[in-house]
mmCIF file of C-alpha atoms in Angstrom:
data_model
loop_
_atom_site.group_PDB
_atom_site.id
_atom_site.type_symbol
_atom_site.label_atom_id
_atom_site.label_comp_id
_atom_site.label_asym_id
_atom_site.label_seq_id
_atom_site.Cartn_x
_atom_site.Cartn_y
_atom_site.Cartn_z
ATOM 1 C CA UNK A 20 6.479 19.082 -22.094
ATOM 2 C CA UNK A 21 3.511 16.686 -21.941
ATOM 3 C CA UNK A 22 3.000 14.213 -24.785
ATOM 4 C CA UNK A 23 0.148 11.806 -25.481
ATOM 5 C CA UNK A 24 1.033 8.588 -27.300
ATOM 6 C CA UNK A 25 -0.410 5.197 -28.151
ATOM 7 C CA UNK A 26 1.275 1.788 -28.041
ATOM 8 C CA UNK A 27 0.266 -1.852 -28.639
ATOM 9 C CA UNK A 28 -0.666 -4.388 -25.960
ATOM 10 C CA UNK A 29 -1.906 -7.935 -26.677
ATOM 11 C CA UNK A 30 -3.630 -6.908 -29.888
ATOM 12 C CA UNK A 31 -5.160 -3.735 -28.443
ATOM 13 C CA UNK A 32 -4.039 -0.109 -28.337
ATOM 14 C CA UNK A 33 -3.227 1.656 -25.101
ATOM 15 C CA UNK A 34 -2.941 5.402 -24.644
ATOM 16 C CA UNK A 35 -0.452 7.039 -22.329
ATOM 17 C CA UNK A 36 0.781 10.471 -21.294
ATOM 18 C CA UNK A 37 4.449 11.302 -20.848
ATOM 19 C CA UNK A 38 5.560 14.303 -18.789
ATOM 20 C CA UNK A 39 9.086 14.785 -20.073
ATOM 21 C CA UNK A 40 12.025 15.739 -17.853
ATOM 22 C CA UNK A 41 15.811 15.264 -17.990
ATOM 23 C CA UNK A 42 16.135 12.810 -15.085
ATOM 24 C CA UNK A 43 17.335 9.254 -15.690
ATOM 25 C CA UNK A 44 15.038 7.719 -13.061
ATOM 26 C CA UNK A 45 11.458 7.670 -14.310
ATOM 27 C CA UNK A 46 8.169 7.150 -12.524
ATOM 28 C CA UNK A 47 5.455 4.969 -14.049
ATOM 29 C CA UNK A 48 2.030 5.738 -12.527
ATOM 30 C CA UNK A 49 -0.544 2.942 -12.635
ATOM 31 C CA UNK A 50 -4.150 3.981 -11.964
ATOM 32 C CA UNK A 51 -6.255 2.096 -9.432
ATOM 33 C CA UNK A 52 -9.753 0.711 -9.839
ATOM 34 C CA UNK A 53 -11.344 1.801 -13.089
ATOM 35 C CA UNK A 54 -9.826 5.279 -12.985
ATOM 36 C CA UNK A 55 -8.437 6.767 -16.170
ATOM 37 C CA UNK A 56 -4.832 7.942 -16.174
ATOM 38 C CA UNK A 57 -5.708 11.451 -15.010
ATOM 39 C CA UNK A 58 -6.550 9.991 -11.579
ATOM 40 C CA UNK A 59 -9.160 10.895 -8.985
ATOM 41 C CA UNK A 60 -9.703 14.668 -8.792
ATOM 42 C CA UNK A 61 -6.992 14.998 -11.510
ATOM 43 C CA UNK A 62 -4.600 13.931 -8.784
ATOM 44 C CA UNK A 63 -2.271 11.810 -10.918
ATOM 45 C CA UNK A 64 -2.040 14.395 -13.700
ATOM 46 C CA UNK A 65 -1.148 17.111 -11.183
ATOM 47 C CA UNK A 66 1.329 14.812 -9.436
ATOM 48 C CA UNK A 67 3.026 14.042 -12.757
ATOM 49 C CA UNK A 68 3.285 17.745 -13.569
ATOM 50 C CA UNK A 69 4.873 18.582 -10.227
ATOM 51 C CA UNK A 70 7.350 15.706 -10.326
ATOM 52 C CA UNK A 71 8.360 16.589 -13.892
ATOM 53 C CA UNK A 72 9.095 20.119 -12.657
ATOM 54 C CA UNK A 73 11.538 18.476 -10.230
ATOM 55 C CA UNK A 74 13.278 16.810 -13.179
ATOM 56 C CA UNK A 75 11.562 13.417 -12.936
ATOM 57 C CA UNK A 76 9.994 12.023 -16.137
ATOM 58 C CA UNK A 77 6.546 10.522 -15.481
ATOM 59 C CA UNK A 78 4.387 8.209 -17.586
ATOM 60 C CA UNK A 79 0.682 7.441 -17.050
ATOM 61 C CA UNK A 80 -1.546 5.167 -19.119
ATOM 62 C CA UNK A 81 -5.008 3.668 -19.449
ATOM 63 C CA UNK A 82 -5.068 -0.136 -19.272
ATOM 64 C CA UNK A 83 -7.155 -2.163 -21.704
ATOM 65 C CA UNK A 84 -10.845 -1.283 -21.618
ATOM 66 C CA UNK A 85 -10.297 1.909 -19.608
ATOM 67 C CA UNK A 86 -10.397 5.517 -20.827
ATOM 68 C CA UNK A 87 -8.947 5.947 -24.309
ATOM 69 C CA UNK A 88 -7.543 2.414 -24.565
ATOM 70 C CA UNK A 89 -9.217 -0.347 -26.551
ATOM 71 C CA UNK A 90 -10.016 -3.883 -25.441
ATOM 72 C CA UNK A 91 -11.892 -5.399 -22.512
ATOM 73 C CA UNK A 92 -11.442 -4.372 -18.898
ATOM 74 C CA UNK A 93 -10.351 -7.520 -17.118
ATOM 75 C CA UNK A 94 -9.606 -5.863 -13.783
ATOM 76 C CA UNK A 95 -6.319 -5.383 -11.978
ATOM 77 C CA UNK A 96 -5.446 -9.070 -11.801
ATOM 78 C CA UNK A 97 -5.260 -9.197 -15.612
ATOM 79 C CA UNK A 98 -3.179 -6.027 -15.957
ATOM 80 C CA UNK A 99 0.268 -7.628 -16.057
ATOM 81 C CA UNK A 100 0.655 -7.293 -19.862
ATOM 82 C CA UNK A 101 -0.570 -3.674 -19.730
ATOM 83 C CA UNK A 102 2.012 -2.754 -17.084
ATOM 84 C CA UNK A 103 4.739 -4.507 -19.045
ATOM 85 C CA UNK A 104 3.917 -2.737 -22.323
ATOM 86 C CA UNK A 105 3.656 0.640 -20.580
ATOM 87 C CA UNK A 106 7.004 0.118 -18.833
ATOM 88 C CA UNK A 107 8.726 -0.804 -22.105
ATOM 89 C CA UNK A 108 7.208 2.162 -23.947
ATOM 90 C CA UNK A 109 8.161 4.584 -21.181
ATOM 91 C CA UNK A 110 11.743 3.349 -21.045
ATOM 92 C CA UNK A 111 12.143 3.618 -24.829
ATOM 93 C CA UNK A 112 10.502 7.022 -25.178
ATOM 94 C CA UNK A 113 12.120 8.730 -22.185
ATOM 95 C CA UNK A 114 15.551 7.110 -22.352
ATOM 96 C CA UNK A 115 15.550 6.420 -18.620
ATOM 97 C CA UNK A 116 18.069 4.170 -16.905
ATOM 98 C CA UNK A 117 15.986 3.237 -13.861
ATOM 99 C CA UNK A 118 12.240 2.658 -13.670
ATOM 100 C CA UNK A 119 10.172 3.025 -10.489
ATOM 101 C CA UNK A 120 6.397 2.555 -10.429
ATOM 102 C CA UNK A 121 3.704 4.063 -8.220
ATOM 103 C CA UNK A 122 0.161 2.808 -7.737
ATOM 104 C CA UNK A 123 -2.695 3.288 -5.301
ATOM 105 C CA UNK A 124 -5.194 0.638 -4.149
ATOM 106 C CA UNK A 125 -5.454 -2.358 -6.503
ATOM 107 C CA UNK A 126 -2.869 -0.759 -8.803
ATOM 108 C CA UNK A 127 -0.381 -1.084 -5.933
ATOM 109 C CA UNK A 128 -1.268 -4.751 -5.589
ATOM 110 C CA UNK A 129 -0.944 -5.281 -9.343
ATOM 111 C CA UNK A 130 2.514 -3.685 -9.331
ATOM 112 C CA UNK A 131 3.691 -5.935 -6.509
ATOM 113 C CA UNK A 132 2.420 -8.999 -8.388
ATOM 114 C CA UNK A 133 3.512 -8.117 -11.926
ATOM 115 C CA UNK A 134 6.216 -5.459 -11.575
ATOM 116 C CA UNK A 135 9.227 -7.760 -11.685
ATOM 117 C CA UNK A 136 8.072 -9.372 -14.931
ATOM 118 C CA UNK A 137 7.617 -5.861 -16.346
ATOM 119 C CA UNK A 138 11.244 -4.976 -15.656
ATOM 120 C CA UNK A 139 10.439 -2.427 -12.950
ATOM 121 C CA UNK A 140 13.311 -1.661 -10.571
ATOM 122 C CA UNK A 141 11.453 -0.251 -7.571
ATOM 123 C CA UNK A 142 7.948 0.285 -6.223
ATOM 124 C CA UNK A 143 6.060 2.970 -4.299
ATOM 125 C CA UNK A 144 2.775 1.448 -3.168
ATOM 126 C CA UNK A 145 -0.101 3.369 -1.596
ATOM 127 C CA UNK A 146 -2.940 1.680 0.300
ATOM 128 C CA UNK A 147 -2.500 -1.742 -1.362
ATOM 129 C CA UNK A 148 -5.724 -3.696 -1.889
ATOM 130 C CA UNK A 149 -5.989 -6.993 0.053
ATOM 131 C CA UNK A 150 -9.771 -7.284 0.414
ATOM 132 C CA UNK A 151 -11.851 -10.053 -1.080
ATOM 133 C CA UNK A 152 -15.299 -8.503 -0.443
ATOM 134 C CA UNK A 153 -18.301 -10.588 0.545
ATOM 135 C CA UNK A 154 -20.712 -7.754 1.436
ATOM 136 C CA UNK A 155 -20.974 -3.963 1.544
ATOM 137 C CA UNK A 156 -19.191 -3.581 4.893
ATOM 138 C CA UNK A 157 -15.613 -2.319 5.318
ATOM 139 C CA UNK A 158 -12.846 -4.854 6.023
ATOM 140 C CA UNK A 159 -12.930 -6.382 9.511
ATOM 141 C CA UNK A 160 -9.622 -4.722 10.451
ATOM 142 C CA UNK A 161 -11.063 -1.314 9.551
ATOM 143 C CA UNK A 162 -14.201 -2.001 11.595
ATOM 144 C CA UNK A 163 -12.093 -2.977 14.631
ATOM 145 C CA UNK A 164 -9.984 0.161 14.279
ATOM 146 C CA UNK A 165 -13.022 2.395 13.955
ATOM 147 C CA UNK A 166 -14.780 0.935 16.991
ATOM 148 C CA UNK A 167 -11.615 1.112 19.097
ATOM 149 C CA UNK A 168 -11.300 4.820 18.291
ATOM 150 C CA UNK A 169 -14.957 5.451 19.075
ATOM 151 C CA UNK A 170 -14.780 3.724 22.461
ATOM 152 C CA UNK A 171 -11.988 6.122 23.457
ATOM 153 C CA UNK A 172 -14.230 9.119 22.685
ATOM 154 C CA UNK A 173 -16.681 9.995 25.515
ATOM 155 C CA UNK A 174 -19.059 11.585 22.983
ATOM 156 C CA UNK A 175 -19.319 8.341 21.047
ATOM 157 C CA UNK A 176 -19.916 6.348 24.234
ATOM 158 C CA UNK A 177 -22.737 8.756 25.099
ATOM 159 C CA UNK A 178 -24.245 8.294 21.638
ATOM 160 C CA UNK A 179 -24.242 4.540 22.209
ATOM 161 C CA UNK A 180 -25.930 4.604 25.603
ATOM 162 C CA UNK A 181 -28.386 7.343 24.599
ATOM 163 C CA UNK A 182 -29.649 5.527 21.494
ATOM 164 C CA UNK A 183 -27.828 7.667 18.936
ATOM 165 C CA UNK A 184 -26.178 4.663 17.290
ATOM 166 C CA UNK A 185 -27.757 2.450 14.636
ATOM 167 C CA UNK A 186 -27.865 -0.809 16.622
ATOM 168 C CA UNK A 187 -28.628 -2.950 13.570
ATOM 169 C CA UNK A 188 -25.584 -1.578 11.736
ATOM 170 C CA UNK A 189 -23.461 -1.970 14.863
ATOM 171 C CA UNK A 190 -24.541 -5.607 15.227
ATOM 172 C CA UNK A 191 -23.781 -6.298 11.575
ATOM 173 C CA UNK A 192 -20.313 -4.822 11.942
ATOM 174 C CA UNK A 193 -19.562 -6.793 15.097
ATOM 175 C CA UNK A 194 -20.750 -9.966 13.388
ATOM 176 C CA UNK A 195 -18.358 -9.240 10.517
ATOM 177 C CA UNK A 196 -15.478 -8.840 12.970
ATOM 178 C CA UNK A 197 -16.372 -12.025 14.849
ATOM 179 C CA UNK A 198 -16.640 -14.014 11.637
ATOM 180 C CA UNK A 199 -13.398 -12.695 10.152
ATOM 181 C CA UNK A 200 -10.765 -15.418 9.693
ATOM 182 C CA UNK A 201 -7.706 -15.228 11.941
ATOM 183 C CA UNK A 202 -5.398 -15.701 8.941
ATOM 184 C CA UNK A 203 -5.015 -13.434 5.874
ATOM 185 C CA UNK A 204 -7.128 -14.318 2.830
ATOM 186 C CA UNK A 205 -5.810 -15.653 -0.460
ATOM 187 C CA UNK A 206 -5.159 -12.269 -2.048
ATOM 188 C CA UNK A 207 -3.406 -10.985 1.072
ATOM 189 C CA UNK A 208 -1.169 -14.058 1.172
ATOM 190 C CA UNK A 209 -0.381 -13.713 -2.532
ATOM 191 C CA UNK A 210 0.495 -10.039 -2.059
ATOM 192 C CA UNK A 211 2.665 -10.749 0.990
ATOM 193 C CA UNK A 212 4.601 -13.389 -0.940
ATOM 194 C CA UNK A 213 5.126 -10.943 -3.800
ATOM 195 C CA UNK A 214 6.241 -8.125 -1.479
ATOM 196 C CA UNK A 215 8.825 -10.417 0.103
ATOM 197 C CA UNK A 216 10.578 -10.349 -3.248
ATOM 198 C CA UNK A 217 10.726 -6.543 -3.223
ATOM 199 C CA UNK A 218 12.744 -6.156 -0.016
ATOM 200 C CA UNK A 219 14.887 -2.974 -0.137
ATOM 201 C CA UNK A 220 13.164 -1.980 -3.388
ATOM 202 C CA UNK A 221 9.673 -0.997 -2.224
ATOM 203 C CA UNK A 222 8.172 1.805 -0.135
ATOM 204 C CA UNK A 223 4.676 1.668 1.364
ATOM 205 C CA UNK A 224 2.519 4.802 1.783
ATOM 206 C CA UNK A 225 -0.657 4.598 3.864
ATOM 207 C CA UNK A 226 -3.565 6.925 4.650
ATOM 208 C CA UNK A 227 -4.109 6.528 8.394
ATOM 209 C CA UNK A 228 -7.929 6.563 8.348
ATOM 210 C CA UNK A 229 -8.510 4.691 5.096
ATOM 211 C CA UNK A 230 -10.226 1.298 5.402
ATOM 212 C CA UNK A 231 -8.127 -0.214 2.614
ATOM 213 C CA UNK A 232 -4.898 0.937 4.263
ATOM 214 C CA UNK A 233 -6.005 -0.394 7.655
ATOM 215 C CA UNK A 234 -6.826 -3.776 6.136
ATOM 216 C CA UNK A 235 -3.431 -3.893 4.409
ATOM 217 C CA UNK A 236 -1.553 -2.978 7.582
ATOM 218 C CA UNK A 237 -3.361 -5.742 9.465
ATOM 219 C CA UNK A 238 -2.677 -8.347 6.773
ATOM 220 C CA UNK A 239 0.975 -7.444 6.251
ATOM 221 C CA UNK A 240 1.643 -7.442 10.017
ATOM 222 C CA UNK A 241 0.225 -10.967 10.230
ATOM 223 C CA UNK A 242 2.396 -12.068 7.301
ATOM 224 C CA UNK A 243 5.650 -10.952 8.930
ATOM 225 C CA UNK A 244 6.826 -9.037 5.834
ATOM 226 C CA UNK A 245 8.389 -5.679 6.718
ATOM 227 C CA UNK A 246 8.950 -2.796 4.310
ATOM 228 C CA UNK A 247 9.637 0.931 4.821
ATOM 229 C CA UNK A 248 6.225 2.434 5.585
ATOM 230 C CA UNK A 249 5.104 6.061 5.885
ATOM 231 C CA UNK A 250 1.684 7.204 7.034
ATOM 232 C CA UNK A 251 -0.244 10.330 6.056
ATOM 233 C CA UNK A 252 -2.680 11.672 8.648
ATOM 234 C CA UNK A 253 -5.726 11.526 6.395
ATOM 235 C CA UNK A 254 -8.841 9.432 5.842
ATOM 236 C CA UNK A 255 -8.760 10.083 2.090
ATOM 237 C CA UNK A 256 -8.009 6.946 0.091
ATOM 238 C CA UNK A 257 -6.835 9.048 -2.876
ATOM 239 C CA UNK A 258 -4.918 11.622 -0.770
ATOM 240 C CA UNK A 259 -7.379 14.323 -1.776
ATOM 241 C CA UNK A 260 -7.666 16.330 1.446
ATOM 242 C CA UNK A 261 -5.829 19.566 2.170
ATOM 243 C CA UNK A 262 -2.120 18.940 2.476
ATOM 244 C CA UNK A 263 -2.327 15.332 1.219
ATOM 245 C CA UNK A 264 -1.064 16.040 -2.305
ATOM 246 C CA UNK A 265 2.023 17.861 -1.028
ATOM 247 C CA UNK A 266 2.770 14.991 1.385
ATOM 248 C CA UNK A 267 2.383 12.415 -1.394
ATOM 249 C CA UNK A 268 4.601 14.359 -3.797
ATOM 250 C CA UNK A 269 7.332 14.747 -1.204
ATOM 251 C CA UNK A 270 7.260 11.088 -0.132
ATOM 252 C CA UNK A 271 7.503 9.940 -3.750
ATOM 253 C CA UNK A 272 10.324 12.370 -4.508
ATOM 254 C CA UNK A 273 12.269 11.162 -1.457
ATOM 255 C CA UNK A 274 11.726 7.524 -2.406
ATOM 256 C CA UNK A 275 12.984 8.194 -5.930
ATOM 257 C CA UNK A 276 16.090 9.929 -4.593
ATOM 258 C CA UNK A 277 16.852 6.919 -2.401
ATOM 259 C CA UNK A 278 16.582 4.575 -5.361
#
């Protein structure tokens, strides 16, 4: 059964959706960006439904200023109280004994930063956000990865020598790579420090061709933090391509069983 409920948070009212199931380990889903709790392409609602059918209770919610919830949208770095209130409400309503949280993109980063204070026991983090953007280009690590792949493809080399490549865009991308700092930025360092405190309690899921995932992999490798990591062969940041949803569901289910 799926229930919609409201609960207080810092003087505002948040709305959440609980997919009920008999399991004692529950999954809290935190939406990334400014997405409402249904998720991109209804992905989080469908994921919750499928996991509940496996016996796993799932709770989704809109943070302040998003979707049905009241208040001002302060972005993911101000979402600590929202995550904490959602976790407490979920635990009370579902009667769970263990709470694991899943988030994609900046929601993954927010969970790593604020999850311990919220009383969360374990994390499943997809494509964590480590980018502090300065322009409209992808992260330098993603640009390097893309160019390396292209240089291995004879068709792409032919496009370059035959004038089929936008030279201005190419030059801009190479300039971005050359100017990129050799050390992780402030957000990446903050995330790495937070993840170090989740050893043996966090699983990382990455989309192989996603710029955000590539940037995270680069930053976390530089930091020296190691966590169990699984990669889906997709370029879709929200795991929206054929076969992605089934892969995501299975990886989450396995991670919950291990907890």
